[in-house]
GROMACS .gro file of C-alpha atoms in nm:
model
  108
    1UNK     CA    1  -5.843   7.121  -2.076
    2UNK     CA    2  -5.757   7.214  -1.692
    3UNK     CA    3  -5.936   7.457  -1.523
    4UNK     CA    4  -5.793   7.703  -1.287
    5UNK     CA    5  -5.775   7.513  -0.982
    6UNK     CA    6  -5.591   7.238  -1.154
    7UNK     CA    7  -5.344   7.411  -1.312
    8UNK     CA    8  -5.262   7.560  -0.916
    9UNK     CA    9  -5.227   7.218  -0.806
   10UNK     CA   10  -4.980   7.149  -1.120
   11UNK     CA   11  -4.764   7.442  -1.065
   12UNK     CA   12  -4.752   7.381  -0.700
   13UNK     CA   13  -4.642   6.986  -0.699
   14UNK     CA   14  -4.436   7.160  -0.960
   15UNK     CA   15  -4.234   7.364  -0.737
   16UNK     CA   16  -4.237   7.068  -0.452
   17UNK     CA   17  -4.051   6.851  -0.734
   18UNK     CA   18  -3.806   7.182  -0.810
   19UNK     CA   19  -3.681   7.196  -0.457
   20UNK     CA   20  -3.670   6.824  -0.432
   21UNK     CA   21  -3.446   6.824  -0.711
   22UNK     CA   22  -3.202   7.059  -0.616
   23UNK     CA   23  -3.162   6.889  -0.309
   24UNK     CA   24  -3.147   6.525  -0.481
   25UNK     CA   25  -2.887   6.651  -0.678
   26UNK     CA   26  -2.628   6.776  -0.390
   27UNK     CA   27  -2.727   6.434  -0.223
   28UNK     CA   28  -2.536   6.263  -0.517
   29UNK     CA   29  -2.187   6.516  -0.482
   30UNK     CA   30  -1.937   6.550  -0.229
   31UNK     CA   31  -2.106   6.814  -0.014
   32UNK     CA   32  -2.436   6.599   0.017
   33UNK     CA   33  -2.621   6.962   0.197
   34UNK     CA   34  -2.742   7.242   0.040
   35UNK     CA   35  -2.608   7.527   0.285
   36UNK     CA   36  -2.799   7.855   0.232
   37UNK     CA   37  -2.893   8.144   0.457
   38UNK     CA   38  -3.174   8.095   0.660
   39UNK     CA   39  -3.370   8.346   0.526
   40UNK     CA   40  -3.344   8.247   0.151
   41UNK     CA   41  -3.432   7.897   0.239
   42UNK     CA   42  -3.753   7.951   0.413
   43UNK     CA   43  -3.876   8.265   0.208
   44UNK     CA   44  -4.152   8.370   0.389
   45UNK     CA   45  -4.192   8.628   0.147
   46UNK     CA   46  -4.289   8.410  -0.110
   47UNK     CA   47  -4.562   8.230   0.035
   48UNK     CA   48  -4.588   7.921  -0.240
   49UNK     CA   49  -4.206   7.836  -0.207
   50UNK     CA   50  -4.257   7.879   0.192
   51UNK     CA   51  -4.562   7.659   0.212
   52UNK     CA   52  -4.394   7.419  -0.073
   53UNK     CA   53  -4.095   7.421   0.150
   54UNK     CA   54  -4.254   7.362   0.483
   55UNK     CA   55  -4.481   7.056   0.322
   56UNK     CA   56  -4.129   6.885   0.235
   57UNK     CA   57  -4.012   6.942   0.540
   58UNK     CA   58  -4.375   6.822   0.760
   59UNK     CA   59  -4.350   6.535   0.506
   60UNK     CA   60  -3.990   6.431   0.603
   61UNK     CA   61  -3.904   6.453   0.281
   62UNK     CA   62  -3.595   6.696   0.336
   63UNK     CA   63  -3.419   6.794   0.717
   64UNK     CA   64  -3.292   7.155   0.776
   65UNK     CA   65  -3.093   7.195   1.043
   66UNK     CA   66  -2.900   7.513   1.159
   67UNK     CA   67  -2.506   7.504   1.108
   68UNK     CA   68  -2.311   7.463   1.373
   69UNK     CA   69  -2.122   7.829   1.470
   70UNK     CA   70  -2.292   7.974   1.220
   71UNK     CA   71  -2.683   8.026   1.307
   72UNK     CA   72  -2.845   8.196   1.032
   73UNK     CA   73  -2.713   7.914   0.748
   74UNK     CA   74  -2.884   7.600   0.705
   75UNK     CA   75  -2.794   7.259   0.585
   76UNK     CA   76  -3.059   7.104   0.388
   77UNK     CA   77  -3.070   6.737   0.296
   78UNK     CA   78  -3.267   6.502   0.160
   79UNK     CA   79  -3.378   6.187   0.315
   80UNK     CA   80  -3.476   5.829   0.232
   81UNK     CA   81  -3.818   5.879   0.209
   82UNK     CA   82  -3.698   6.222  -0.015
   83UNK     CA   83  -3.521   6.010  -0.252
   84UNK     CA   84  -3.813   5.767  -0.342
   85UNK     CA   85  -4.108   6.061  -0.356
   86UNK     CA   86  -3.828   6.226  -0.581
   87UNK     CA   87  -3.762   5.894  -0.787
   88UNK     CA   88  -4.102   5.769  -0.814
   89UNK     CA   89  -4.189   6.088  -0.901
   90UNK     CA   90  -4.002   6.149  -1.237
   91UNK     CA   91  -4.012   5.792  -1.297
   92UNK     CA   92  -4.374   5.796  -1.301
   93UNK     CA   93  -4.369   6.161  -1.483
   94UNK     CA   94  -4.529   6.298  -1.193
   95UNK     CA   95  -4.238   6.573  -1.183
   96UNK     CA   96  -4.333   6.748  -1.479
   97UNK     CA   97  -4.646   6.925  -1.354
   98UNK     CA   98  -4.519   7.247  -1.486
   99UNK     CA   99  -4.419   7.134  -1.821
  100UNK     CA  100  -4.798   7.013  -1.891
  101UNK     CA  101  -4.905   7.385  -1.708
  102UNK     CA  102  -4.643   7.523  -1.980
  103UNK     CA  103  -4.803   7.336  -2.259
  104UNK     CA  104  -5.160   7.423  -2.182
  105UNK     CA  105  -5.050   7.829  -2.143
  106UNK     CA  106  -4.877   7.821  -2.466
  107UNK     CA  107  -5.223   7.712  -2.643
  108UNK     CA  108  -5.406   7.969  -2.529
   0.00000   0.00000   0.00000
């Protein structure tokens, strides 16, 4: 059974995977950016989507970039190196951290 700590560490590559996917997705469409305010993308208000956010990004994993004559949206896409931690990732079933954190919960 995982203790505490692990099941943090599940939830959070959890919610790395999450945005990665959303991202992956719109990579694959005709509008290959996510545009979104600036504010909703970075939500510093919810500090594990922030930090899970800003690792992607420190990573190069995903780009944000400000949209041009429009300052507080941003584009976000994903890049090569995005594509393969995303791929590998559910390939491997690394990307279903939460589903195992699910699992464990619903025994107790």
């Amino acid at each position: 059974m995982l203790d505490e700590r692990e099941l943090q560490i599940k939830e959070r590559i959890q919610e790395r995977y999450d945005i990665t996917e959303q991202i992956y997705s719109a990579w694959f469409t005709e509008n290959s950016a996510v545009l979104l305010p600036s504010n909703r993308f970075y939500q510093k208000e919810n500090i594990e989507k922030y930090r899970a956010i800003s690792y992607l990004l420190d990573r190069g994993y995903i780009v944000a970039q400000p949209v041009e004559n429009d300052p507080e949206t941003v584009a976000v896409t994903i890049t090569p190196d995005g594509i393969d931690f995303y791929e590998q990732g559910y390939l491997n079933g690394k990307a279903n951290g939460f589903q195992v954190v699910e699992e464990i919960k619903n025994k107790e």
